[in-house]
Coordinates of N, CA and C in Angstrom, one line a residue:
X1 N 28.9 8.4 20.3 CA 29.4 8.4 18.9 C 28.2 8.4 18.0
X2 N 28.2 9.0 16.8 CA 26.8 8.9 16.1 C 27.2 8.4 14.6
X3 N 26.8 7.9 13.7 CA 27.4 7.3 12.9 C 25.8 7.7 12.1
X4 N 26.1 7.1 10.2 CA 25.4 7.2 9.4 C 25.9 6.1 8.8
X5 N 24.4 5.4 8.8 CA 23.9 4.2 7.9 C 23.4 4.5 6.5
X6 N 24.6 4.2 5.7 CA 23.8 4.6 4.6 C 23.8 3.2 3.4
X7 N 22.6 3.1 3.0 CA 21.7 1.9 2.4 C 22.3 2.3 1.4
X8 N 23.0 1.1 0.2 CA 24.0 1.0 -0.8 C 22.1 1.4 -1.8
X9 N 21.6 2.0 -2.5 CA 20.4 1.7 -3.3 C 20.8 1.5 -5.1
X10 N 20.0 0.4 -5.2 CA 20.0 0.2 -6.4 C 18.4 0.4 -7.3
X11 N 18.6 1.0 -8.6 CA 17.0 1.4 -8.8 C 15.7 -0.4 -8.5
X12 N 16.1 -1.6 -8.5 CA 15.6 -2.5 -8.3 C 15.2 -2.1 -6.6
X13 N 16.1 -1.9 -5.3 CA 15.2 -1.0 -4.4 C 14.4 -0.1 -4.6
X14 N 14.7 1.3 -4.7 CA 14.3 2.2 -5.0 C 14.4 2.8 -6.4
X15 N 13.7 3.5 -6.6 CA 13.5 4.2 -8.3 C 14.5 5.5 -8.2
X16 N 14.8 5.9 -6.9 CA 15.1 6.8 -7.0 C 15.9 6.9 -5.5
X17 N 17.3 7.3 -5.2 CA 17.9 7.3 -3.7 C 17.2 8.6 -2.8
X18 N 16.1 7.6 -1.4 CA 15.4 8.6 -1.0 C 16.3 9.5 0.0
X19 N 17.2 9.1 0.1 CA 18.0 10.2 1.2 C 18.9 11.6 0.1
X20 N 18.2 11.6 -1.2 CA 18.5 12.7 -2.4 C 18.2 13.7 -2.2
X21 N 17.0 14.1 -1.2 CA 15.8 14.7 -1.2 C 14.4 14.8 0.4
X22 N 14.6 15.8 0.4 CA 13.8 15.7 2.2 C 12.4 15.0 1.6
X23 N 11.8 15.2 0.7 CA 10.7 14.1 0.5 C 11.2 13.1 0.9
X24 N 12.1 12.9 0.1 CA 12.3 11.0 -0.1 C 12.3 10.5 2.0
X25 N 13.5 11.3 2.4 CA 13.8 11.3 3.7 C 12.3 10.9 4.7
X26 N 11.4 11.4 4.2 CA 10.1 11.6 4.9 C 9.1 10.5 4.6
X27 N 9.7 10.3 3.1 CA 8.6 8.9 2.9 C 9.3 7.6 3.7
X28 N 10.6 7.5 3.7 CA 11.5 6.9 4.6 C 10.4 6.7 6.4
X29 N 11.4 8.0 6.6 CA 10.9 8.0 8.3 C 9.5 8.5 8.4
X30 N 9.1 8.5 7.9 CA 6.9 8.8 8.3 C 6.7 7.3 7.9
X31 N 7.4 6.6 6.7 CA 6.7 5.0 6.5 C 7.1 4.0 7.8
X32 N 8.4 4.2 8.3 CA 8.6 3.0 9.2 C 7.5 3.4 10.4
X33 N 7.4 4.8 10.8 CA 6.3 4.7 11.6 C 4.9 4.8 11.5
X34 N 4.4 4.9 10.2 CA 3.3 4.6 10.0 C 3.0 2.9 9.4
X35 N 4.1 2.6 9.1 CA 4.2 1.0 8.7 C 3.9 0.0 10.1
X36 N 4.8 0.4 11.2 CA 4.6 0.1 12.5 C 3.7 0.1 13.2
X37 N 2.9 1.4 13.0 CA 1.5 1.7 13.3 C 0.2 0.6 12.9
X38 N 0.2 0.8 11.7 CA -1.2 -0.1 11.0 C -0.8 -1.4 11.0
X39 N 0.9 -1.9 10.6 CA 0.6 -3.3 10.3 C 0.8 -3.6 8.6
X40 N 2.0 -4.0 8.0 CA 2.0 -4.2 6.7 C 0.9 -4.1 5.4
X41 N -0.1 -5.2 5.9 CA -1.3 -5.2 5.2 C -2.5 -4.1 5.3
X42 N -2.2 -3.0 6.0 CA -3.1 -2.2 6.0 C -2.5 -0.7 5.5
X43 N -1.0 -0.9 5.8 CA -0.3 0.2 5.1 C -0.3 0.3 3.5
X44 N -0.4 1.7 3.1 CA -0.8 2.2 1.8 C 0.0 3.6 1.6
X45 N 0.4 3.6 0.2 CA 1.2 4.9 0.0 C 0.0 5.8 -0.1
X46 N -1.3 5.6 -0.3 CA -2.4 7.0 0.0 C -2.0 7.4 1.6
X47 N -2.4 6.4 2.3 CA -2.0 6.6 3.6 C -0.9 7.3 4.3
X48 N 0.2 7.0 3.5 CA 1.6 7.7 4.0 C 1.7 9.3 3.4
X49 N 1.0 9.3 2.0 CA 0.8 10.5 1.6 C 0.1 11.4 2.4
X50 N -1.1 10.9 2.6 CA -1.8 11.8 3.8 C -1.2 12.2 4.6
X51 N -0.2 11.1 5.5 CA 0.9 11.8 6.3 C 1.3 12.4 6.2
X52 N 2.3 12.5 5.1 CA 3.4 13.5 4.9 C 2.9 15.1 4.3
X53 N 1.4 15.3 3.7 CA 1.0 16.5 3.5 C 1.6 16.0 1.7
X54 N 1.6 15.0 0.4 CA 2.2 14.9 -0.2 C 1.6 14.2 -1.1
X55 N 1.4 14.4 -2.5 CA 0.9 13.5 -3.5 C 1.4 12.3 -3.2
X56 N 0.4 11.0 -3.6 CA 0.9 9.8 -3.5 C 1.5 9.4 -4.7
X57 N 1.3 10.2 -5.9 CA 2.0 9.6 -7.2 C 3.6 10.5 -6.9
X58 N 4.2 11.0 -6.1 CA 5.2 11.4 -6.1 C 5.8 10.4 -5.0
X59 N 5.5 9.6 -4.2 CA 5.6 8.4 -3.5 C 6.1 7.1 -4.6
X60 N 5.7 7.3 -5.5 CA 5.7 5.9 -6.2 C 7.0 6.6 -7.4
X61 N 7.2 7.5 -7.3 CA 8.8 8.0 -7.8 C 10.0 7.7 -7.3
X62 N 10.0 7.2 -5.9 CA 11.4 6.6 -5.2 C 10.9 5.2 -4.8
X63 N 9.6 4.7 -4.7 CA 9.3 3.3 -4.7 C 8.1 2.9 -5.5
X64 N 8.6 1.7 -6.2 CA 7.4 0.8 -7.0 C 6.2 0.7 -6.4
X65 N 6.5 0.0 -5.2 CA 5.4 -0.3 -4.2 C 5.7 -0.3 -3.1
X66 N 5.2 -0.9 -2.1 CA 4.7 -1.1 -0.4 C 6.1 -2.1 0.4
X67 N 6.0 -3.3 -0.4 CA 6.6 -4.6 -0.4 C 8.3 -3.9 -0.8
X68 N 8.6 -3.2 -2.0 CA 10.2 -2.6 -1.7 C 10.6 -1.6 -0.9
X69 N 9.5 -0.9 -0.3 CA 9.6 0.1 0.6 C 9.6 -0.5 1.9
X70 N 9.1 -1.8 2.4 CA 9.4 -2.8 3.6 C 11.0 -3.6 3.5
X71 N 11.6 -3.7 2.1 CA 12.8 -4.2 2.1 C 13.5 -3.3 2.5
X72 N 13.4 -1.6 1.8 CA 14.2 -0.5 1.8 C 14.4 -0.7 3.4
X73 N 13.4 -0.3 4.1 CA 13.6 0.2 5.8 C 13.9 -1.5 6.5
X74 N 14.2 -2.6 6.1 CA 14.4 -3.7 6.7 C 16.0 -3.7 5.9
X75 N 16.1 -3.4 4.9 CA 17.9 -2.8 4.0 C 18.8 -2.1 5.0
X76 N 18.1 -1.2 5.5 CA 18.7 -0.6 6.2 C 18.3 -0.9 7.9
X77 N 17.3 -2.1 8.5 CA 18.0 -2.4 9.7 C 18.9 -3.4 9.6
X78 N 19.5 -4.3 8.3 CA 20.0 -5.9 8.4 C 21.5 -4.9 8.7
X79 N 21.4 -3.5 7.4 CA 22.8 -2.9 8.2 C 23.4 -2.0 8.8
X80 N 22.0 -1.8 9.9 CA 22.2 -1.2 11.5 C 22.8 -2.4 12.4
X81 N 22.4 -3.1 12.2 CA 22.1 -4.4 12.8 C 23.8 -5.0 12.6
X82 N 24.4 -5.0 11.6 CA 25.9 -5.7 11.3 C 27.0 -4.7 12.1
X83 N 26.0 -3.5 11.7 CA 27.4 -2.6 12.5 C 27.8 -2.6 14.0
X84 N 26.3 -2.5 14.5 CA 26.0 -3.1 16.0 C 27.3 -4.2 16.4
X85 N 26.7 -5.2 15.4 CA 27.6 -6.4 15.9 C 28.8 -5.7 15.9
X86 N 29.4 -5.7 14.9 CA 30.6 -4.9 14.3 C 31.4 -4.3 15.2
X87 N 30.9 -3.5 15.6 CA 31.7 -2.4 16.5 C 31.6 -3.1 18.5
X88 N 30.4 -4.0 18.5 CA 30.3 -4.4 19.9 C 31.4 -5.9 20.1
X89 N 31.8 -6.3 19.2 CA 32.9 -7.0 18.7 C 34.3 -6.8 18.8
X90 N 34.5 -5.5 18.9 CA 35.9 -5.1 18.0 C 36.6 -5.6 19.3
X91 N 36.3 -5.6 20.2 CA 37.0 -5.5 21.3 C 37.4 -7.3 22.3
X92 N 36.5 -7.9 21.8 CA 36.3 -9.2 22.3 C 37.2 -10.2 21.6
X93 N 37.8 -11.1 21.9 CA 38.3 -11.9 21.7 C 37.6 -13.5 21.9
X94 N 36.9 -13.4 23.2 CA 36.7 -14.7 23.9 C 35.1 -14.9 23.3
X95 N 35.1 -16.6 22.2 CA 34.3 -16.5 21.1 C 32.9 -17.1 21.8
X96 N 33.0 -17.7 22.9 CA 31.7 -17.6 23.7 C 31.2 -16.0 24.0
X97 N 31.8 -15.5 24.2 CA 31.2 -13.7 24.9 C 30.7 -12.9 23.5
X98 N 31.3 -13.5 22.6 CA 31.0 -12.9 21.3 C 29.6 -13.3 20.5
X99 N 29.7 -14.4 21.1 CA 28.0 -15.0 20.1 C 26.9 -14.8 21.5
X100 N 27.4 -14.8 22.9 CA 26.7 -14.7 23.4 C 26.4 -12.7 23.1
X101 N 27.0 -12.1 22.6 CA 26.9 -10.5 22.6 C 25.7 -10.6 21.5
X102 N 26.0 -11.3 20.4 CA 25.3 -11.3 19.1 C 23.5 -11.8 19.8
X103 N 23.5 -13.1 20.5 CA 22.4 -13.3 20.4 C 21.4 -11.9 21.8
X104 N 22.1 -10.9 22.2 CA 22.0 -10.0 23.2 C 21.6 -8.8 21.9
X105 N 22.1 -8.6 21.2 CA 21.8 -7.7 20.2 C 21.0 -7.7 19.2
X106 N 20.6 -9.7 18.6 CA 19.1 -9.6 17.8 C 18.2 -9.6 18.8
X107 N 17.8 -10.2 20.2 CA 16.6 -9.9 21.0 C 16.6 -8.5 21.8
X108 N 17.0 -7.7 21.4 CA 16.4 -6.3 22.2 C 16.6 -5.2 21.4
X109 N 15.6 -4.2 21.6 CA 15.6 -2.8 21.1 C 16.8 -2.6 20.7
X110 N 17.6 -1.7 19.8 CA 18.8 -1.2 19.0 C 18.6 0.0 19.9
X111 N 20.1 0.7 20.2 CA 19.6 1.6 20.9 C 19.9 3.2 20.1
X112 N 18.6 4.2 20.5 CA 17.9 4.9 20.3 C 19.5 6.0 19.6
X113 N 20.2 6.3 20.0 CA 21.1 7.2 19.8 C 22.4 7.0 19.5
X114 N 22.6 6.1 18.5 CA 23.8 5.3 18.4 C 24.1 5.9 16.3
X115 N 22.6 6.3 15.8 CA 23.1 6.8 14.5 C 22.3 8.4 14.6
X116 N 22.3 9.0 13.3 CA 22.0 10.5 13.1 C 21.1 10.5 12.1
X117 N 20.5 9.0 11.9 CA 19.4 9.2 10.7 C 18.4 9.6 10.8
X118 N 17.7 10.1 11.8 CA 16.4 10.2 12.3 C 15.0 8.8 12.0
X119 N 15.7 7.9 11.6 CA 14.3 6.7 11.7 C 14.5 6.4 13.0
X120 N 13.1 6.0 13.2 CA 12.5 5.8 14.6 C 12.9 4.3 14.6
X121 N 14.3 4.0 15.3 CA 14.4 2.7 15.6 C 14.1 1.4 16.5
X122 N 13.1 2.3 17.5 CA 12.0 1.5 17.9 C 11.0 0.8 17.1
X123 N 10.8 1.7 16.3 CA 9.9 1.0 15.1 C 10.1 -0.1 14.3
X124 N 11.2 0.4 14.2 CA 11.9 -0.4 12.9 C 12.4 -1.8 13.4
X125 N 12.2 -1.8 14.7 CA 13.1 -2.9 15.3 C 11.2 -4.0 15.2
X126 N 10.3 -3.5 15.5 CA 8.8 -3.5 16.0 C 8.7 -4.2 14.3
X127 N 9.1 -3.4 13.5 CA 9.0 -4.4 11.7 C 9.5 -5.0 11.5
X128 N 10.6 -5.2 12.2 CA 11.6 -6.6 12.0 C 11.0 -7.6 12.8
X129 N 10.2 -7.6 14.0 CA 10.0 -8.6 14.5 C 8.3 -9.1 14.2
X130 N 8.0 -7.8 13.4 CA 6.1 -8.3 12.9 C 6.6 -8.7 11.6
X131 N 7.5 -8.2 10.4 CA 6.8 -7.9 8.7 C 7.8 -8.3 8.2
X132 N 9.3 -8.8 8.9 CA 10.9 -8.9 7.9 C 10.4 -10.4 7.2
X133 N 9.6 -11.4 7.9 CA 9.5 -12.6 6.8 C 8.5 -12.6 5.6
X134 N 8.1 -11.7 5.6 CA 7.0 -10.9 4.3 C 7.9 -10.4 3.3
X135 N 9.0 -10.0 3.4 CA 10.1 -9.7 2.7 C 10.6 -10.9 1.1
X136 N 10.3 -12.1 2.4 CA 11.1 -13.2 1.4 C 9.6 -14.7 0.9
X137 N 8.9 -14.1 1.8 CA 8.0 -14.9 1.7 C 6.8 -14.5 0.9
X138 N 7.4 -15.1 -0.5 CA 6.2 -14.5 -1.5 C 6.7 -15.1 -3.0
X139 N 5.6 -14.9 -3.9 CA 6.3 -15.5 -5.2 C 7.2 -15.0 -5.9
X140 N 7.1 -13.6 -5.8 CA 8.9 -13.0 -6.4 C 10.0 -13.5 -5.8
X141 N 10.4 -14.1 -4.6 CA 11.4 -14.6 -4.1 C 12.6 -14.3 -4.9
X142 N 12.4 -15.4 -6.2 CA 13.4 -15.8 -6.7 C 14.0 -14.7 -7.3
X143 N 13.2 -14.1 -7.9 CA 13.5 -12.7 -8.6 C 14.3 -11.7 -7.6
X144 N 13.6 -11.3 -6.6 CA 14.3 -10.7 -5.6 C 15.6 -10.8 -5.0
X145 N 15.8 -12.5 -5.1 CA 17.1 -12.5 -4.8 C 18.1 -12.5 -5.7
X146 N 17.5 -12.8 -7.3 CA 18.7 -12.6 -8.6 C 19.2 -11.2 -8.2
X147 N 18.1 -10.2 -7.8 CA 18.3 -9.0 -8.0 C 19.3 -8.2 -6.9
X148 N 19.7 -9.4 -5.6 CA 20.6 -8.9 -4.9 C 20.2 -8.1 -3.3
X149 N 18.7 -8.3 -3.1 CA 18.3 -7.5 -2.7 C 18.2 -8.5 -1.1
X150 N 18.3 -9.6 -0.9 CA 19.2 -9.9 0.2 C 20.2 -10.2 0.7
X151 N 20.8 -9.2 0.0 CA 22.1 -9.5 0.5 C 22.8 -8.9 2.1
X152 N 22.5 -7.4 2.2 CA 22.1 -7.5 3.7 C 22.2 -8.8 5.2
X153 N 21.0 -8.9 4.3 CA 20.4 -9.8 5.5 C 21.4 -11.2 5.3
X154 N 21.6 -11.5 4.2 CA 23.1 -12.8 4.1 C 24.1 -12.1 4.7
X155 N 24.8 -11.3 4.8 CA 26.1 -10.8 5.2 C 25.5 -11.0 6.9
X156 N 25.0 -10.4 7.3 CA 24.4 -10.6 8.7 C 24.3 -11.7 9.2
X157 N 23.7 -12.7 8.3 CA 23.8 -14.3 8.5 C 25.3 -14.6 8.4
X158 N 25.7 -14.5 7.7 CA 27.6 -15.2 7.5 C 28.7 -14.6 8.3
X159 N 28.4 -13.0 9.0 CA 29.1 -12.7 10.1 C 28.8 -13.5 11.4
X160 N 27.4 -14.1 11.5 CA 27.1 -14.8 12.2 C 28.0 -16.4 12.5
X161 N 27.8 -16.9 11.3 CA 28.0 -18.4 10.4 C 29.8 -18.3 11.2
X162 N 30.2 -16.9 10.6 CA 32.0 -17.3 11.2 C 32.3 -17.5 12.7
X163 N 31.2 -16.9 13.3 CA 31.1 -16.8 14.6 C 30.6 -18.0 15.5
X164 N 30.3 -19.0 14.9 CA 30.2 -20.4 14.9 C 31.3 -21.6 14.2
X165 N 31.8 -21.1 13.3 CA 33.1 -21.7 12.6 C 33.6 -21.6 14.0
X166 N 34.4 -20.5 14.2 CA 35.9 -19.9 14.8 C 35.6 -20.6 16.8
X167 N 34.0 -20.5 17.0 CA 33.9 -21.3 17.9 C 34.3 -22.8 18.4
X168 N 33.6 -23.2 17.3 CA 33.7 -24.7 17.5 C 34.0 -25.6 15.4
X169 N 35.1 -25.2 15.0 CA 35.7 -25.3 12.9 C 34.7 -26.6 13.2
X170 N 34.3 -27.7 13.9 CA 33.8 -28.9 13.6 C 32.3 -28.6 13.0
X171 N 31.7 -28.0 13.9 CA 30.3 -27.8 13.5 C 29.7 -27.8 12.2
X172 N 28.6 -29.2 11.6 CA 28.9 -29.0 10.7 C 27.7 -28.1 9.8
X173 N 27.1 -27.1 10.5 CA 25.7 -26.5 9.9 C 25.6 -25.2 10.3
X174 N 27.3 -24.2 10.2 CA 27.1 -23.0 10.8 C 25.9 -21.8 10.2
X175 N 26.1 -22.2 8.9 CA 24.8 -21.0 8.1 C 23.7 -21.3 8.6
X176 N 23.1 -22.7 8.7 CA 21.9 -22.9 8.8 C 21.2 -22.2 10.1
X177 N 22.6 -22.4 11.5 CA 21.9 -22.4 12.5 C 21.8 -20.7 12.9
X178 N 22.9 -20.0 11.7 CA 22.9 -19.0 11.8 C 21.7 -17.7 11.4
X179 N 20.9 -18.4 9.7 CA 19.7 -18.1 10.0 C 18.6 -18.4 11.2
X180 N 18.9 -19.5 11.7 CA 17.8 -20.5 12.4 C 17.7 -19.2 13.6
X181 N 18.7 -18.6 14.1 CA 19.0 -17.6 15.0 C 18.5 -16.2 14.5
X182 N 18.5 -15.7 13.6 CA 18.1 -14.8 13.2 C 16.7 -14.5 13.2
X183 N 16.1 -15.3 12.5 CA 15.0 -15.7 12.7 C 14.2 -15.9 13.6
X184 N 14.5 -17.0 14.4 CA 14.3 -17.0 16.0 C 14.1 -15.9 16.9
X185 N 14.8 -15.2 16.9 CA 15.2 -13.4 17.3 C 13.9 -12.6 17.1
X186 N 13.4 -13.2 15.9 CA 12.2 -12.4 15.4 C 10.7 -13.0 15.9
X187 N 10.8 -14.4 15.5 CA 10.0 -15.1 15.8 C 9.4 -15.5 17.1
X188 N 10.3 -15.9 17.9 CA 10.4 -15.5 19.3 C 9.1 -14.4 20.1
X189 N 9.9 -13.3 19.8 CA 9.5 -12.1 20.8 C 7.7 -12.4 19.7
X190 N 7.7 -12.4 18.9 CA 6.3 -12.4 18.3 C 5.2 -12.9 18.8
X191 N 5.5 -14.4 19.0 CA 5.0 -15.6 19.6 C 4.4 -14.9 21.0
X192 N 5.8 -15.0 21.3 CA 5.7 -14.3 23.1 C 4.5 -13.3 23.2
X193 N 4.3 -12.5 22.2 CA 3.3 -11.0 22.6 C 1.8 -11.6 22.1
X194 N 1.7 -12.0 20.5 CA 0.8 -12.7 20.3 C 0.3 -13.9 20.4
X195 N 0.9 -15.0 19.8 CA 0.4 -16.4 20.3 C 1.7 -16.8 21.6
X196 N 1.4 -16.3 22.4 CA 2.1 -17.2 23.6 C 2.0 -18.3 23.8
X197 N 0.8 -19.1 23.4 CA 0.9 -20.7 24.2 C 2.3 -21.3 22.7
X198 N 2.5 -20.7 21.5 CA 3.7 -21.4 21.2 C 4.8 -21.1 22.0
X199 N 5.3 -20.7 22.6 CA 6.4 -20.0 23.4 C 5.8 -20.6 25.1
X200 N 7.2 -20.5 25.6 CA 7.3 -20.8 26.8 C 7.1 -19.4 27.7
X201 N 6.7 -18.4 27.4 CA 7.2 -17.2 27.8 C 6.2 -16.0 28.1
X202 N 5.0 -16.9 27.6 CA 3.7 -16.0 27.6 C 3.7 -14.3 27.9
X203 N 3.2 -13.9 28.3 CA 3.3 -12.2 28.2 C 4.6 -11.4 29.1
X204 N 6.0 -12.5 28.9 CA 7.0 -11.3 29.8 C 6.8 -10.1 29.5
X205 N 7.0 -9.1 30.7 CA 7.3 -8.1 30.0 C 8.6 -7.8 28.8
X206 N 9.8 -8.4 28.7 CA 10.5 -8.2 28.0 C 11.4 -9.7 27.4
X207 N 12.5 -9.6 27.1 CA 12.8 -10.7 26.1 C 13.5 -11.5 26.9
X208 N 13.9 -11.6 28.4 CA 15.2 -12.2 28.9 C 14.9 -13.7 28.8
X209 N 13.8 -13.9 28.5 CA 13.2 -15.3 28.8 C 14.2 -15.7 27.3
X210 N 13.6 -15.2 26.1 CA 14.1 -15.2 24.8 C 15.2 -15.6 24.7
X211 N 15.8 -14.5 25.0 CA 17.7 -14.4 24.8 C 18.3 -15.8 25.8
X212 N 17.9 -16.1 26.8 CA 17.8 -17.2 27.4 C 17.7 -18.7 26.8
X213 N 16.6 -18.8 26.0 CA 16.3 -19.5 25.1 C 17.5 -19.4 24.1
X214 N 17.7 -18.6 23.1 CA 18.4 -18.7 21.8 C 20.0 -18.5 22.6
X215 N 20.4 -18.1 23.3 CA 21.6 -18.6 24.1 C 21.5 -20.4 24.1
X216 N 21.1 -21.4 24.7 CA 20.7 -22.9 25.2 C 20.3 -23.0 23.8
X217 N 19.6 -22.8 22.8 CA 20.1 -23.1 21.3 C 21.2 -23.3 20.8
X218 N 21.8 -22.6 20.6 CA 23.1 -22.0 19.8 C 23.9 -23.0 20.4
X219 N 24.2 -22.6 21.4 CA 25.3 -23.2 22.4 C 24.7 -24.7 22.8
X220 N 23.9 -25.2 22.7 CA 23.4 -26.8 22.3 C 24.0 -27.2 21.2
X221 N 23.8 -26.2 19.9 CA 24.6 -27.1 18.9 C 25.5 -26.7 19.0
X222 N 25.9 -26.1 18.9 CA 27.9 -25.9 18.9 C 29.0 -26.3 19.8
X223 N 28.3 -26.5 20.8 CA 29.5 -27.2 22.0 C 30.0 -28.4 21.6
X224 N 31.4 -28.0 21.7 CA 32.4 -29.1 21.4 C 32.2 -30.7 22.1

């Protein structure tokens, strides 16, 4: 089945909706993988220009800067990422199999052929787990979020949050532990590749250790 993610844009995202226009499309999918490539702090709209064969002042026509064009492509994994849940849900009933699905779907690659956008979802998954706390972590914060611009990433958290209500109504810190997990998801696999001695997990090849972990989380606090 192939599906289309399409990011609600408000000009506070973008100046201009980049899926209007095969540019915009291109500043889109050449940024998440050249964003991925260099590393937030070294990515530059001269840089992405060069890529794309494209003035950099025609770059800064569908984004302000660097930092809304890392929310735009993180905008649109918070809602790849819901749908995922969404649809790997529809079918489950039994609310252990359900948060254990959820914590199975923030620790591993999204998979490759599930939409028709052309962003390289390897990547994007690779930015969520290096650059998504760069997002919130900054002095605009506050402004950012008058402006609505995580909201995404809350709905993802609070599909989560009910998913801990409906398990166990007593629990009394379902949001909290619901970011705590999200986060974790991210933080996690990071640790593990680069500072391993914080992690128990040093260089697996992959996340089972992780999902292992944030499973015996979750299910530490919520059991009845």
């Amino acid at each position: 089945m192939q599906i289309q993610i399409k990011v609600p844009v408000s000009e506070k995202l973008a100046l201009r909706d980049p899926e209007s226009s095969e540019l915009g499309k291109n500043i889109v999918r050449h940024g998440v993988t050249l964003m991925q490539q260099l590393g937030f702090e070294q990515f530059t709209f001269r840089k992405l220009a060069q890529d794309i064969n494209t003035a950099e002042a025609s770059i800064y026509r569908y984004f302000e800067n660097k930092h809304r064009l890392l929310l735009y492509i993180l905008t649109w994994y918070w809602h790849y990422l819901q749908y995922i849940v969404l649809f790997s849900l529809q079918n489950m009933e039994d609310t252990n199999l359900k948060i254990r699905k959820v914590v199975e779907i923030l620790s591993k690659e999204p998979p490759e052929d599930l939409d028709q956008s052309g962003i390289d979802k390897k990547a994007a998954y690779k930015i969520f787990i290096a650059e998504s706390s760069k997002t919130y972590l900054t002095k605009e914060v506050g402004s950012i979020n008058q402006e609505h611009l995580f909201k995404p990433y809350k709905d993802l958290c609070e599909l989560i949050a009910q998913l801990f209500r409906d398990h166990n109504p007593a629990y009394p810190y379902p949001r909290s532990l619901a970011s705590t997990l999200v986060e974790m998801a991210h933080f996690q696999p990071y640790f593990k590749d680069n500072l391993p001695s914080l992690t128990d997990f040093g260089h697996e090849p992959d996340n089972a250790s992780v999902r292992a972990y944030l499973e015996h989380l979750v299910f530490s606090a919520i059991t009845k």
